Each structure stands twice: as structure tokens, then as C-alpha cells.
Amino acid sequence: MLPEQILALADEDSPVFLGAVGSLVSATFLDEPKISDAFKTGKGVGWNKRSECLFCGTARFFRTSYKHYLVQDWLPALAGVVDKLKRGAKVADVGCGHGVSTRLMAEAFPNSTFYGFDYHDGSIETARKAASEAGLSGRLQFEVHSAKTFPAHAYDLVCFFDCLHDMGDPIGALHHTRSTLADDGTCLLIEPFAKDRLEDNLNPVGRVYYAASTMVCTPASLDQEVGLALGAQAGEARLREVALQGGFTRFRRAAETPFNLILEARP
Ligand SMILES: C[S@@+](CC[C@H](N)C(=O)[O-])C[C@H]1O[C@@H](n2cnc3c(N)ncnc32)[C@H](O)[C@@H]1O
């Protein structure tokens, strides 16, 4: 392989690694009959009913951005959050999947305590195993909970990494989140990069996300109560409406990358 190909396809630690896309494509082919059926019935296909390679592929695909931006750029872009994390904060990672983002934060901020929640028990099991192997189990706990039922611990920070739009009731999830936050707490929403108008998203990144939205995110949301189906290209204006309806009063774009919108919501 050429050095450029190695960076994109073989080196998992490179900032442009995209090799995990293969697992995501396999998962969509494997699950195609379920999706075709869901298009006929309108019922959706839950995240927890998908092929295993979707879970691993998602964790590997998003890890590239999280590893290179989360601690370095995204957390510092939030008002006052890094100081709290250094002193010792309580953090929830909702819809944490395999817990890649939770582990990266726990490794960077040894005085803080982290809770990862997901409604998919298989993902939580994998996240627990990885935390234990990394020697982080003491201050990093993973539990099966939905975004509307996770326990309140007066969190300084509640994060949703690439998952709010997969939920059936993102407004309900943010309402619950608001009630679990400390008074001056912050909610961090990482969502796929998108502009507000469809015609402005017709570019290579937007095409990948619309395809993923059709095959994965929208069916996942339709499988849950409310079934809002925000989709993976909701855009900042729509996400702002959802956050305000969820009880937050302050909302801003804190940062962005070609693949990610980094949004800060505060009470
Ligand atoms: C695209 S994956 C992102 C996983 C992880 N945050 C990451 O970035 O690798 C979406 C995650 O949201 C979880 N999820 C979907 N609906 C949920 C809900 N209502 N409550 C909790 N988790 C949910 C799924 O199980 C899945 O792990």
C-alpha cells in the first residue's frame, strides 16, 4: 500500500483512519432484509436488533475523531468544563455503545468519575470488559439504561456521542438529562456534521451520512417510542429546537470537524 492508503485504511491510530467503514457496509448488507421489511411496515429496526459488526464498526469508525479531537479540542471548547474535569467531576456518557469516548475521557481526567449508559446490553458488556482491561473499572462504570431512565448523580457533564438522533424520543431524553445535571452542568451533543438545508449536504460526507441514516439511524429511531426520526443529517437549527424543547435555555456550536458538530446545551 502507498503511505496515504496506509493512513486511511490500515493504521487505526491515524487521524484519517476510515477502514471501519467496511464493517458498517457489511452490517447494512447483512441487515438489508430487515430494513426492506421495515420500509414496508414503517416499524423501524432497533439498534439492539442489528448484526454484531455494526456495533464494532461504529466504535472503530467514531474512535478516529474521538481519539484525535475529544480531549484535545472538543472538551476545551465547552465553557469551564475542563477545569471541573481536572478538579474532579461527575460525567455521564449516554448511548455510550462500546464506551470508546468514556474511556478516553476517563484516561485523561483521573480525578473524575464516569458513568456510561446504553440500552443495548451487549454493548455495555463489551464496554465493561474494555474498561476492566484498561484498569479503569474503579471510576468508570457501565450500566444498561435508556436515555430516559439513567440515574441522576448531579452530573457536571452529560454527553451524547453520535446517538441523540438514533433515539426515538430525543426531546424526552434531553428533558431527563436536564433533571440529572448539576445547576451549572453542561450537556455535550456530538452529532454528524450537517448544514441545515438538504441541498447544502449533497457532498461526499453528506452522502455517506444520508446512506447511514437510511440504513441505520432512522430505522433505529422509528423502533422506539415517539419515533421522531431526526436522521443523521438533522443540522444545527433542528438540533437547537430539540434542545430548547428538552428544557435547555442556552445552545451554541462549540466546535466542528468535517465529520462532527460539537454542540453545547446548558440549563
Ligand atoms: C451510533 S451508536 C453510537 C455509540 C457510541 N456513542 C459511539 O459514539 O461509538 C448509537 C448508540 O445509541 C444507543 N441508543 C439508541 N437508543 C437509545 C436509547 N433510547 N437509550 C440509550 N441508548 C440508546 C445504541 O444502543 C447505540 O449504542
PDB file of C-alpha atoms in Angstrom, residues 1 4-27 53-54 56-65 208 259:
ATOM      1  CA  MET A   1       0.000   0.000   0.000  1.00  0.00           C
ATOM      2  CA  GLU A   4      -1.544   7.544   2.009  1.00  0.00           C
ATOM      3  CA  GLN A   5      -3.519   4.286   1.737  1.00  0.00           C
ATOM      4  CA  ILE A   6      -1.999   3.009   4.987  1.00  0.00           C
ATOM      5  CA  LEU A   7      -3.122   6.165   6.806  1.00  0.00           C
ATOM      6  CA  ALA A   8      -6.686   5.823   5.549  1.00  0.00           C
ATOM      7  CA  LEU A   9      -7.136   2.050   5.555  1.00  0.00           C
ATOM      8  CA  ALA A  10      -4.677   0.267   7.844  1.00  0.00           C
ATOM      9  CA  ASP A  11      -3.374   2.466  10.660  1.00  0.00           C
ATOM     10  CA  GLU A  12      -6.167   2.521  13.280  1.00  0.00           C
ATOM     11  CA  ASP A  13      -4.421   5.333  15.180  1.00  0.00           C
ATOM     12  CA  SER A  14      -4.077   7.658  12.189  1.00  0.00           C
ATOM     13  CA  PRO A  15      -6.227  10.822  12.293  1.00  0.00           C
ATOM     14  CA  VAL A  16      -7.776   9.897   8.928  1.00  0.00           C
ATOM     15  CA  PHE A  17      -8.432   6.173   9.516  1.00  0.00           C
ATOM     16  CA  LEU A  18     -11.613   5.155   7.687  1.00  0.00           C
ATOM     17  CA  GLY A  19     -11.067   1.389   7.468  1.00  0.00           C
ATOM     18  CA  ALA A  20     -14.015   0.687   9.753  1.00  0.00           C
ATOM     19  CA  VAL A  21     -16.405   1.818   7.023  1.00  0.00           C
ATOM     20  CA  GLY A  22     -16.087  -1.741   5.644  1.00  0.00           C
ATOM     21  CA  SER A  23     -17.728  -3.207   8.775  1.00  0.00           C
ATOM     22  CA  LEU A  24     -20.546  -0.661   8.566  1.00  0.00           C
ATOM     23  CA  VAL A  25     -21.179  -1.512   4.925  1.00  0.00           C
ATOM     24  CA  SER A  26     -21.186  -5.269   5.749  1.00  0.00           C
ATOM     25  CA  ALA A  27     -23.716  -4.655   8.514  1.00  0.00           C
ATOM     26  CA  CYS A  53     -20.446  -5.972  13.065  1.00  0.00           C
ATOM     27  CA  LEU A  54     -22.489  -2.755  13.256  1.00  0.00           C
ATOM     28  CA  CYS A  56     -17.810  -2.964  16.421  1.00  0.00           C
ATOM     29  CA  GLY A  57     -17.746  -0.992  13.155  1.00  0.00           C
ATOM     30  CA  THR A  58     -19.422   2.019  14.784  1.00  0.00           C
ATOM     31  CA  ALA A  59     -16.992   2.002  17.716  1.00  0.00           C
ATOM     32  CA  ARG A  60     -13.990   1.816  15.354  1.00  0.00           C
ATOM     33  CA  PHE A  61     -15.373   4.399  12.919  1.00  0.00           C
ATOM     34  CA  PHE A  62     -16.099   7.082  15.535  1.00  0.00           C
ATOM     35  CA  ARG A  63     -12.940   6.343  17.539  1.00  0.00           C
ATOM     36  CA  THR A  64     -10.835   8.194  14.943  1.00  0.00           C
ATOM     37  CA  SER A  65     -12.482  11.550  15.707  1.00  0.00           C
ATOM     38  CA  VAL A 208     -22.244   8.803   3.485  1.00  0.00           C
ATOM     39  CA  PHE A 259     -17.498  14.846  10.255  1.00  0.00           C
TER      40      PHE A 259
END
